[in-house]
Amino acid sequence: MQTLSRLERMHGHLALDFTLKQQRTRLMVREHRPPLQVVRDFGLADGTSFVHLHNVAGGVLAGDQLTTTINLAASTKAQLTTTSSTRIYRSDGEQVAYQAVQANLAEHSLLEYWPDTTIPFAESVYQQQTRIDLADDAGLCWWEFLAPGREAYGERFAYRRLRLDCDIYALGRPLLLDRMRLQPSLQQLNNPLYFGNYSYLATGYICRVGLDAGLWKALEAELMAFAASQTKLGRCLWGVSCLAAHGLVIRGLSSNSRDLLATAFEYWRFAKQALYGTSPNLPRKIY
Amino acid sequence: MPSGGDFWLGYTGVMMLNPALAQLKLLQLADSALPIGSTAHSYGVESLVAEGQLGVAGLGQFLHAFVQESGQLEAYLAYQAWRLADVSAFDQAWLDLNDQAAAFKPARESRHASAVLGRRLLSLALQLEPLPRWHQASSLAQTQQIETHHSCVFGMVAAGLRIEAEAMLVALLQQMTLSLILACQKILPLGQVQAQQLLWQLHPSIQAVVAQTPSTSFADLVPCSIGLDGASMRHPLLGTRLFIS
């Protein structure tokens, strides 16, 4: 049985290169190993390459090691999304379900990442490491959504351990080191230092390297006004803050996932208009 | 500046300040009355209280988690700064450490508070004892236009005074926790005795964080305070505010 479970572990890998051809961004899948897969990219009207990231296993199992590298060449634009929620399955022992993403954004490129919610099942052990490197004038809109478990199934913070890191570097210097370890057996996650009375977490990172600090302060004020309009005590809390330079971070806590997903896109609508003078392309699943 | 007779050989083999003298200096630097503005900040706690998320009843658990999470980060930064005391390539290491300190603080107001307190502590320390390394750090901040964060400065100042790392870390976390408790006293019905009891009960948590700090690496560092960070981000929205952050 133990041998069988070893055989079932996956070392999936996906390497995506985005290059510029005739003013349009095209995807080249340099490597893909199951369960990670990309079928093709779709060219959007503004030249953006739109890509669905598939995990044909339907989730991440204990012992899986899945890695994705994303390289955007200069002046390319890519939008990535997942095809469904990322399910993190239970771990029988101390086996960790592991995913890592490394994104390198060259000068004047733009990456938009709209994943579905990560759902850690009861008894799961999961580690996710994301590292994003931004060159001069590179732009980023990156979201992460985390559920407390399968709530409809009665699971809330029933996972064993989660570690979620997102380290963003701009011009080689750390811009944001956003890391969390959630371990319900050691932490009381209903403590207001963590989730309080809320269950779902959304985090968005919006960056464009090299823009003036005054612009970020103005955008923070605009997004804060929106955050205030969307904050409803007992249901949903939002906060927005400038980073030390080059961007801002948005954080939402909610008692349900729908509030977070719908509102997150509105932040990017405001921000993309301010940063690029254009409207974002609405992924079909966001209404 | 300390004279030759003020030193003794510490257990780490490094020349340390005479214990009593070191303790005196630490007591002064870690005093909540030190005029660097630490009592003007709540780091988002004011928002949590205003939103009804935090009351006196849950304060003990909240502070315990605060020490575990934020304490872990601040102790790491202070310890790394302390270790830079005799490093020859100080400039880049100091810039990198303060970059990291800023990057670990997503909420602007809390990050700014840390930077302001750091700048004021360094300025005050220079007026107490103008050590060359402190001048170097101060000059770097000006020429490179970087923020110098409170815990980094605290660790560097302690190292300059040849204060043992463990004593420095205990003092830093005690000061940090006490500042937050004092802030809570202004916005919650928290009495003097109850406040002291809370702090007293946190000593094992402080001790645990201090004990693990020397073996904590950059990769291990996972300070998680998503609720408090979000509250700090919402702090500018409060109609009436007692605190800057």
mmCIF file of N, CA and C in Angstrom, chain A residues 181, chain B residues 67-69 71-73 75-76 79 169 205-217 220-221:
data_model
loop_
_atom_site.group_PDB
_atom_site.id
_atom_site.type_symbol
_atom_site.label_atom_id
_atom_site.label_comp_id
_atom_site.label_asym_id
_atom_site.label_seq_id
_atom_site.Cartn_x
_atom_site.Cartn_y
_atom_site.Cartn_z
ATOM 1 N N ARG A 181 1.696 30.962 7.911
ATOM 2 C CA ARG A 181 1.593 29.557 8.291
ATOM 3 C C ARG A 181 0.347 29.434 9.157
ATOM 4 N N VAL B 67 2.666 38.160 20.007
ATOM 5 C CA VAL B 67 4.068 37.880 20.356
ATOM 6 C C VAL B 67 4.623 36.765 19.471
ATOM 7 N N GLN B 68 3.811 35.737 19.266
ATOM 8 C CA GLN B 68 4.275 34.610 18.440
ATOM 9 C C GLN B 68 4.551 35.017 16.998
ATOM 10 N N GLU B 69 3.691 35.859 16.456
ATOM 11 C CA GLU B 69 3.799 36.178 15.024
ATOM 12 C C GLU B 69 4.649 37.429 14.783
ATOM 13 N N GLY B 71 6.185 39.158 17.008
ATOM 14 C CA GLY B 71 7.392 39.041 17.826
ATOM 15 C C GLY B 71 8.468 38.238 17.123
ATOM 16 N N GLN B 72 8.038 37.187 16.448
ATOM 17 C CA GLN B 72 8.984 36.355 15.694
ATOM 18 C C GLN B 72 9.734 37.207 14.656
ATOM 19 N N LEU B 73 8.984 38.052 13.940
ATOM 20 C CA LEU B 73 9.603 38.897 12.902
ATOM 21 C C LEU B 73 10.546 39.925 13.528
ATOM 22 N N ALA B 75 11.964 40.033 16.428
ATOM 23 C CA ALA B 75 13.128 39.419 17.081
ATOM 24 C C ALA B 75 14.157 38.983 16.028
ATOM 25 N N TYR B 76 13.674 38.430 14.931
ATOM 26 C CA TYR B 76 14.580 38.028 13.850
ATOM 27 C C TYR B 76 15.367 39.243 13.337
ATOM 28 N N TYR B 79 17.865 40.487 15.891
ATOM 29 C CA TYR B 79 19.001 39.560 16.057
ATOM 30 C C TYR B 79 19.961 39.652 14.869
ATOM 31 N N LEU B 169 16.903 40.816 23.081
ATOM 32 C CA LEU B 169 15.653 40.329 22.490
ATOM 33 C C LEU B 169 14.514 40.349 23.506
ATOM 34 N N SER B 205 5.644 33.308 26.619
ATOM 35 C CA SER B 205 5.578 33.437 25.157
ATOM 36 C C SER B 205 6.779 34.213 24.640
ATOM 37 N N ILE B 206 7.123 35.281 25.347
ATOM 38 C CA ILE B 206 8.284 36.088 24.960
ATOM 39 C C ILE B 206 9.554 35.238 25.037
ATOM 40 N N GLN B 207 9.656 34.510 26.112
ATOM 41 C CA GLN B 207 10.838 33.667 26.310
ATOM 42 C C GLN B 207 10.949 32.624 25.187
ATOM 43 N N ALA B 208 9.806 32.047 24.801
ATOM 44 C CA ALA B 208 9.826 31.024 23.742
ATOM 45 C C ALA B 208 10.291 31.611 22.418
ATOM 46 N N VAL B 209 9.817 32.800 22.096
ATOM 47 C CA VAL B 209 10.222 33.445 20.831
ATOM 48 C C VAL B 209 11.722 33.765 20.868
ATOM 49 N N VAL B 210 12.184 34.266 21.992
ATOM 50 C CA VAL B 210 13.610 34.594 22.135
ATOM 51 C C VAL B 210 14.470 33.333 21.966
ATOM 52 N N ALA B 211 13.999 32.252 22.557
ATOM 53 C CA ALA B 211 14.780 30.999 22.503
ATOM 54 C C ALA B 211 14.925 30.482 21.069
ATOM 55 N N GLN B 212 13.903 30.664 20.256
ATOM 56 C CA GLN B 212 13.967 30.102 18.895
ATOM 57 C C GLN B 212 14.606 31.056 17.893
ATOM 58 N N THR B 213 14.781 32.304 18.279
ATOM 59 C CA THR B 213 15.250 33.305 17.320
ATOM 60 C C THR B 213 16.631 32.989 16.712
ATOM 61 N N PRO B 214 17.632 32.614 17.489
ATOM 62 C CA PRO B 214 18.954 32.382 16.866
ATOM 63 C C PRO B 214 18.943 31.292 15.806
ATOM 64 N N SER B 215 18.023 30.351 15.903
ATOM 65 C CA SER B 215 17.992 29.274 14.899
ATOM 66 C C SER B 215 16.996 29.540 13.778
ATOM 67 N N THR B 216 16.353 30.703 13.797
ATOM 68 C CA THR B 216 15.388 31.039 12.744
ATOM 69 C C THR B 216 16.120 31.616 11.538
ATOM 70 N N SER B 217 15.885 31.003 10.388
ATOM 71 C CA SER B 217 16.504 31.522 9.156
ATOM 72 C C SER B 217 15.490 32.372 8.397
ATOM 73 N N ASP B 220 12.693 30.362 7.170
ATOM 74 C CA ASP B 220 11.765 29.897 8.214
ATOM 75 C C ASP B 220 10.769 30.974 8.625
ATOM 76 N N LEU B 221 11.071 32.185 8.292
ATOM 77 C CA LEU B 221 10.325 33.315 8.852
ATOM 78 C C LEU B 221 8.919 33.391 8.245
#
